[in-house]
């Protein structure tokens, strides 16, 4: 049952790291600045673990390496959409719930491109997620739902990233997951750095306390990824580990309420649980 506790650990750390990034926004950090520092220390953490375990690097070919780099650029765009949603949304958990709709697009792509299994549970999961999205939208106007649109865009863009990672993983089965993580994380640093140079806004995120806060967040992010990798690779079915890890959305929803006094409307909380249920159904059914 070690995989079970690792999945719970991943869910907890995922919720905490996203809330810490939200906290950095409240401290005056820009989206790009926060993500730049976060990913810098996430990469250092993963690279350090790779060296500590004394695992040899198996590098992909130039072509597949380019695919991973492209995936990293796409992931950077997705993360920027997520941060925008956090900044303007009523609750971090609601934004994460909408971002979970990536499961729909990845599932459909898996069936069409990789001939993945697709059963009644996965179909039901997709329908349940769609119901949850409409419940979160509620009576909001399309203009007021800007934060939700950012989260849904993040999900759509993120699905492209996962499709590219799936392509590389199937082409090179022996490629370590830590190597993939490093290959997709480094390009994100360049995207965030370019955004900072373009806007010339370094002072907002250069205080020592803020950098230290985000550095700690980055190391937690590395632990989060490593726990997730260990859970998926040791579980009797990878879908079981991913399903448990999806509870991070619920944790983030209530943590956001207690620590940031975020909105916690009954209908949106119900919608969050419904979306998580849909994600669980998809991950168990595919």
CSV table of C-alpha atoms in Angstrom, one decimal:
chain,number,residue,atom,x,y,z
A,1,UNK,CA,0.0,0.0,0.0
A,2,UNK,CA,3.0,2.3,-0.2
A,3,UNK,CA,1.7,3.7,-3.5
A,4,UNK,CA,-1.5,4.7,-1.7
A,5,UNK,CA,0.3,6.9,0.8
A,6,UNK,CA,2.6,8.3,-2.0
A,7,UNK,CA,-0.5,9.3,-3.9
A,8,UNK,CA,-2.0,11.0,-0.9
A,9,UNK,CA,1.4,12.8,-0.4
A,10,UNK,CA,1.3,14.0,-4.0
A,11,UNK,CA,-2.2,15.3,-3.6
A,12,UNK,CA,-1.3,17.2,-0.5
A,13,UNK,CA,1.9,18.6,-1.9
A,14,UNK,CA,0.2,19.6,-5.2
A,15,UNK,CA,-2.4,21.6,-3.3
A,16,UNK,CA,0.2,23.2,-1.1
A,17,UNK,CA,2.5,24.3,-3.9
A,18,UNK,CA,-0.4,25.8,-5.9
A,19,UNK,CA,-1.5,27.7,-2.8
A,20,UNK,CA,2.0,28.9,-2.2
A,21,UNK,CA,2.2,30.3,-5.7
A,22,UNK,CA,-1.1,32.0,-5.0
A,23,UNK,CA,0.4,33.5,-1.9
A,24,UNK,CA,3.4,34.8,-3.9
A,25,UNK,CA,0.8,36.7,-6.0
A,26,UNK,CA,-0.6,38.3,-2.9
A,27,UNK,CA,2.9,39.3,-1.9
A,28,UNK,CA,3.2,41.3,-5.1
A,29,UNK,CA,5.1,38.8,-7.4
A,30,UNK,CA,4.2,38.6,-11.0
A,31,UNK,CA,3.0,35.4,-12.6
A,32,UNK,CA,6.2,34.9,-14.7
A,33,UNK,CA,8.5,35.9,-11.9
A,34,UNK,CA,6.9,33.4,-9.5
A,35,UNK,CA,7.0,30.6,-12.0
A,36,UNK,CA,10.6,31.3,-13.0
A,37,UNK,CA,11.9,31.0,-9.4
A,38,UNK,CA,9.6,28.0,-8.7
A,39,UNK,CA,10.8,26.0,-11.7
A,40,UNK,CA,14.4,26.9,-11.1
A,41,UNK,CA,14.4,25.2,-7.8
A,42,UNK,CA,12.1,22.4,-9.0
A,43,UNK,CA,14.7,21.5,-11.6
A,44,UNK,CA,17.5,21.7,-9.1
A,45,UNK,CA,15.5,19.3,-6.8
A,46,UNK,CA,14.8,16.8,-9.5
A,47,UNK,CA,18.3,17.0,-10.9
A,48,UNK,CA,19.7,16.5,-7.4
A,49,UNK,CA,17.5,13.5,-6.8
A,50,UNK,CA,18.7,12.0,-10.1
A,51,UNK,CA,22.3,12.4,-9.1
A,52,UNK,CA,21.6,11.1,-5.6
A,53,UNK,CA,20.2,7.9,-6.9
A,54,UNK,CA,23.2,7.6,-9.2
A,55,UNK,CA,21.0,6.9,-12.2
A,56,UNK,CA,22.7,7.2,-15.6
A,57,UNK,CA,21.2,9.8,-18.0
A,58,UNK,CA,19.5,8.3,-21.1
A,59,UNK,CA,19.1,11.3,-23.4
A,60,UNK,CA,16.6,11.3,-26.2
A,61,UNK,CA,17.6,11.8,-29.8
A,62,UNK,CA,17.7,15.3,-31.1
A,63,UNK,CA,14.3,14.9,-32.7
A,64,UNK,CA,12.5,13.6,-29.6
A,65,UNK,CA,14.4,16.1,-27.5
A,66,UNK,CA,13.0,18.9,-29.6
A,67,UNK,CA,9.5,17.4,-29.1
A,68,UNK,CA,10.0,17.6,-25.3
A,69,UNK,CA,11.3,21.2,-25.5
A,70,UNK,CA,8.2,22.1,-27.5
A,71,UNK,CA,6.1,20.4,-24.8
A,72,UNK,CA,7.9,22.5,-22.2
A,73,UNK,CA,7.1,25.8,-24.1
A,74,UNK,CA,3.4,24.7,-24.3
A,75,UNK,CA,3.4,23.8,-20.6
A,76,UNK,CA,4.7,27.3,-19.8
A,77,UNK,CA,1.8,28.8,-21.6
A,78,UNK,CA,-0.6,26.5,-19.7
A,79,UNK,CA,1.0,27.5,-16.4
A,80,UNK,CA,0.6,31.2,-17.2
A,81,UNK,CA,-3.1,30.7,-17.9
A,82,UNK,CA,-3.4,28.9,-14.6
A,83,UNK,CA,-1.7,31.7,-12.7
A,84,UNK,CA,-4.0,34.2,-14.3
A,85,UNK,CA,-7.0,32.1,-13.2
A,86,UNK,CA,-5.6,32.0,-9.6
A,87,UNK,CA,-5.1,35.7,-9.6
A,88,UNK,CA,-8.7,36.6,-10.7
A,89,UNK,CA,-10.7,33.6,-9.5
A,90,UNK,CA,-12.7,33.2,-6.3
A,91,UNK,CA,-10.9,30.1,-5.1
A,92,UNK,CA,-7.8,28.3,-6.2
A,93,UNK,CA,-9.6,24.9,-6.0
A,94,UNK,CA,-12.3,26.1,-8.4
A,95,UNK,CA,-9.6,27.0,-11.0
A,96,UNK,CA,-7.8,23.7,-10.5
A,97,UNK,CA,-11.2,21.9,-11.0
A,98,UNK,CA,-11.7,23.5,-14.3
A,99,UNK,CA,-8.0,22.8,-15.3
A,100,UNK,CA,-8.8,19.1,-14.6
A,101,UNK,CA,-10.9,19.1,-17.8
A,102,UNK,CA,-7.6,18.4,-19.6
A,103,UNK,CA,-8.5,14.7,-18.7
A,104,UNK,CA,-11.2,14.9,-21.4
A,105,UNK,CA,-8.9,16.0,-24.2
A,106,UNK,CA,-6.1,13.7,-23.2
A,107,UNK,CA,-8.5,10.8,-23.0
A,108,UNK,CA,-9.9,11.5,-26.5
A,109,UNK,CA,-6.4,12.0,-27.9
A,110,UNK,CA,-5.3,8.7,-26.3
A,111,UNK,CA,-8.1,6.8,-28.0
A,112,UNK,CA,-7.6,8.4,-31.4
A,113,UNK,CA,-3.8,8.5,-31.5
A,114,UNK,CA,-2.7,5.6,-29.3
A,115,UNK,CA,-5.7,3.3,-29.4
A,116,UNK,CA,-6.1,3.4,-25.7
A,117,UNK,CA,-8.8,1.6,-23.9
A,118,UNK,CA,-12.1,3.5,-23.7
A,119,UNK,CA,-15.0,2.1,-21.7
A,120,UNK,CA,-18.3,3.2,-20.1
A,121,UNK,CA,-16.6,4.5,-17.0
A,122,UNK,CA,-14.5,6.9,-19.1
A,123,UNK,CA,-17.5,8.1,-21.1
A,124,UNK,CA,-19.5,8.7,-17.9
A,125,UNK,CA,-16.5,10.5,-16.4
A,126,UNK,CA,-16.4,12.9,-19.4
A,127,UNK,CA,-20.2,13.6,-19.0
A,128,UNK,CA,-19.8,14.2,-15.3
A,129,UNK,CA,-16.9,16.7,-15.8
A,130,UNK,CA,-19.0,18.6,-18.3
A,131,UNK,CA,-21.9,18.8,-15.8
A,132,UNK,CA,-19.4,20.1,-13.1
A,133,UNK,CA,-18.1,22.8,-15.4
A,134,UNK,CA,-21.6,24.1,-16.0
A,135,UNK,CA,-22.3,24.1,-12.3
A,136,UNK,CA,-19.1,26.1,-11.6
A,137,UNK,CA,-20.1,28.6,-14.3
A,138,UNK,CA,-23.5,28.9,-12.6
A,139,UNK,CA,-25.2,32.2,-13.1
A,140,UNK,CA,-22.0,34.1,-13.9
A,141,UNK,CA,-21.8,36.3,-17.0
A,142,UNK,CA,-19.3,35.4,-19.7
A,143,UNK,CA,-17.3,38.5,-18.8
A,144,UNK,CA,-17.2,37.7,-15.0
A,145,UNK,CA,-16.1,34.2,-15.9
A,146,UNK,CA,-12.7,35.4,-17.2
A,147,UNK,CA,-10.9,33.4,-14.5
A,148,UNK,CA,-12.8,30.3,-15.6
A,149,UNK,CA,-11.9,30.8,-19.2
A,150,UNK,CA,-8.3,31.1,-18.3
A,151,UNK,CA,-8.5,27.8,-16.4
A,152,UNK,CA,-10.3,26.0,-19.3
A,153,UNK,CA,-7.6,27.4,-21.7
A,154,UNK,CA,-4.9,26.1,-19.4
A,155,UNK,CA,-6.6,22.7,-19.6
A,156,UNK,CA,-6.7,22.7,-23.4
A,157,UNK,CA,-3.1,23.8,-23.8
A,158,UNK,CA,-1.9,21.4,-21.1
A,159,UNK,CA,-3.5,18.5,-23.0
A,160,UNK,CA,-1.2,19.3,-26.0
A,161,UNK,CA,1.7,19.1,-23.6
A,162,UNK,CA,0.6,15.7,-22.3
A,163,UNK,CA,0.1,14.3,-25.8
A,164,UNK,CA,3.7,15.2,-26.7
A,165,UNK,CA,5.0,13.6,-23.5
A,166,UNK,CA,3.0,10.5,-24.3
A,167,UNK,CA,4.4,10.4,-27.8
A,168,UNK,CA,8.0,10.5,-26.5
A,169,UNK,CA,7.3,8.0,-23.7
A,170,UNK,CA,6.0,5.5,-26.2
A,171,UNK,CA,8.8,6.1,-28.6
A,172,UNK,CA,11.5,5.7,-25.9
A,173,UNK,CA,10.1,3.4,-23.2
A,174,UNK,CA,13.5,3.4,-21.3
A,175,UNK,CA,13.6,7.2,-21.0
A,176,UNK,CA,13.6,8.1,-17.3
A,177,UNK,CA,10.7,10.2,-16.1
A,178,UNK,CA,13.2,12.5,-14.3
A,179,UNK,CA,14.9,13.2,-17.6
A,180,UNK,CA,11.5,14.1,-19.2
A,181,UNK,CA,10.7,16.4,-16.3
A,182,UNK,CA,14.0,18.2,-16.7
A,183,UNK,CA,13.6,18.5,-20.5
A,184,UNK,CA,10.2,20.1,-20.2
A,185,UNK,CA,11.0,22.3,-17.2
A,186,UNK,CA,14.1,24.0,-18.6
A,187,UNK,CA,12.3,25.6,-21.6
A,188,UNK,CA,9.7,27.0,-19.3
A,189,UNK,CA,12.5,29.0,-17.5
A,190,UNK,CA,13.4,30.7,-20.8
A,191,UNK,CA,9.7,31.5,-21.5
A,192,UNK,CA,9.2,33.1,-18.1
A,193,UNK,CA,12.6,34.9,-18.3
A,194,UNK,CA,11.7,36.3,-21.7
A,195,UNK,CA,8.4,37.6,-20.4
A,196,UNK,CA,10.3,39.4,-17.6
A,197,UNK,CA,12.8,41.0,-19.9
A,198,UNK,CA,10.0,42.1,-22.1
A,199,UNK,CA,8.1,43.8,-19.3
A,200,UNK,CA,11.2,44.9,-17.4
A,201,UNK,CA,9.6,44.2,-14.0
A,202,UNK,CA,12.2,42.5,-11.9
A,203,UNK,CA,11.9,44.5,-8.7
A,204,UNK,CA,8.5,42.9,-7.8
A,205,UNK,CA,10.0,39.5,-7.2
A,206,UNK,CA,13.6,40.1,-6.2
A,207,UNK,CA,13.2,40.5,-2.4
A,208,UNK,CA,15.1,37.8,-0.6
A,209,UNK,CA,12.1,36.6,1.5
A,210,UNK,CA,10.0,36.1,-1.6
A,211,UNK,CA,12.8,34.3,-3.5
A,212,UNK,CA,13.3,32.0,-0.5
A,213,UNK,CA,9.6,31.4,-0.2
A,214,UNK,CA,9.4,30.4,-3.9
A,215,UNK,CA,12.6,28.4,-3.7
A,216,UNK,CA,11.0,26.3,-0.9
A,217,UNK,CA,7.9,26.0,-3.0
A,218,UNK,CA,10.0,24.7,-5.9
A,219,UNK,CA,11.6,22.0,-3.8
A,220,UNK,CA,8.2,21.0,-2.6
A,221,UNK,CA,7.2,20.8,-6.3
A,222,UNK,CA,10.1,18.5,-7.0
A,223,UNK,CA,9.0,16.2,-4.1
A,224,UNK,CA,5.5,16.3,-5.4
A,225,UNK,CA,6.6,15.1,-8.9
A,226,UNK,CA,8.9,12.4,-7.4
A,227,UNK,CA,6.1,11.1,-5.1
A,228,UNK,CA,3.8,11.0,-8.1
A,229,UNK,CA,6.3,9.1,-10.2
A,230,UNK,CA,6.9,6.6,-7.4
A,231,UNK,CA,3.1,6.1,-6.8
A,232,UNK,CA,2.3,5.6,-10.5
A,233,UNK,CA,5.1,3.1,-11.1
A,234,UNK,CA,4.4,1.0,-7.9
A,235,UNK,CA,0.6,1.0,-8.0
A,236,UNK,CA,-1.2,-2.2,-9.3
A,237,UNK,CA,-2.8,0.1,-11.8
A,238,UNK,CA,-1.5,3.6,-12.6
A,239,UNK,CA,-5.1,4.9,-12.8
A,240,UNK,CA,-5.6,4.1,-9.1
A,241,UNK,CA,-2.7,6.4,-8.1
A,242,UNK,CA,-3.8,9.2,-10.5
A,243,UNK,CA,-7.3,8.9,-9.2
A,244,UNK,CA,-6.2,9.4,-5.6
A,245,UNK,CA,-3.9,12.2,-6.5
A,246,UNK,CA,-6.7,14.1,-8.2
A,247,UNK,CA,-8.1,14.8,-4.6
A,248,UNK,CA,-5.6,17.7,-4.6
A,249,UNK,CA,-8.4,19.8,-6.1
A,250,UNK,CA,-10.6,19.2,-3.1
A,251,UNK,CA,-7.8,19.9,-0.7
A,252,UNK,CA,-6.9,23.1,-2.5
A,253,UNK,CA,-10.5,24.3,-2.4
A,254,UNK,CA,-10.8,24.0,1.4
A,255,UNK,CA,-7.2,25.1,2.1
A,256,UNK,CA,-7.9,28.2,0.0
A,257,UNK,CA,-11.0,29.0,2.1
A,258,UNK,CA,-9.2,28.6,5.4
A,259,UNK,CA,-6.0,30.4,4.6
A,260,UNK,CA,-7.2,33.0,2.1
A,261,UNK,CA,-10.8,33.4,3.1
A,262,UNK,CA,-11.7,32.5,-0.5
A,263,UNK,CA,-15.2,32.1,-1.8
A,264,UNK,CA,-16.9,28.8,-0.9
A,265,UNK,CA,-20.3,28.8,-2.5
A,266,UNK,CA,-22.3,25.6,-2.1
A,267,UNK,CA,-22.9,25.1,-5.8
A,268,UNK,CA,-19.3,25.6,-6.8
A,269,UNK,CA,-18.1,23.3,-4.0
A,270,UNK,CA,-20.5,20.6,-5.3
A,271,UNK,CA,-19.3,21.2,-8.8
A,272,UNK,CA,-15.7,20.8,-7.7
A,273,UNK,CA,-16.5,17.4,-6.2
A,274,UNK,CA,-18.4,16.4,-9.3
A,275,UNK,CA,-15.4,17.3,-11.6
A,276,UNK,CA,-13.1,15.3,-9.3
A,277,UNK,CA,-15.5,12.3,-9.6
A,278,UNK,CA,-15.4,12.7,-13.3
A,279,UNK,CA,-11.6,12.7,-13.4
A,280,UNK,CA,-11.5,9.6,-11.2
A,281,UNK,CA,-13.9,7.8,-13.5
A,282,UNK,CA,-11.8,8.6,-16.5
A,283,UNK,CA,-8.5,7.6,-14.9
A,284,UNK,CA,-10.0,4.3,-13.6
A,285,UNK,CA,-11.8,3.6,-16.9
A,286,UNK,CA,-9.0,4.2,-19.4
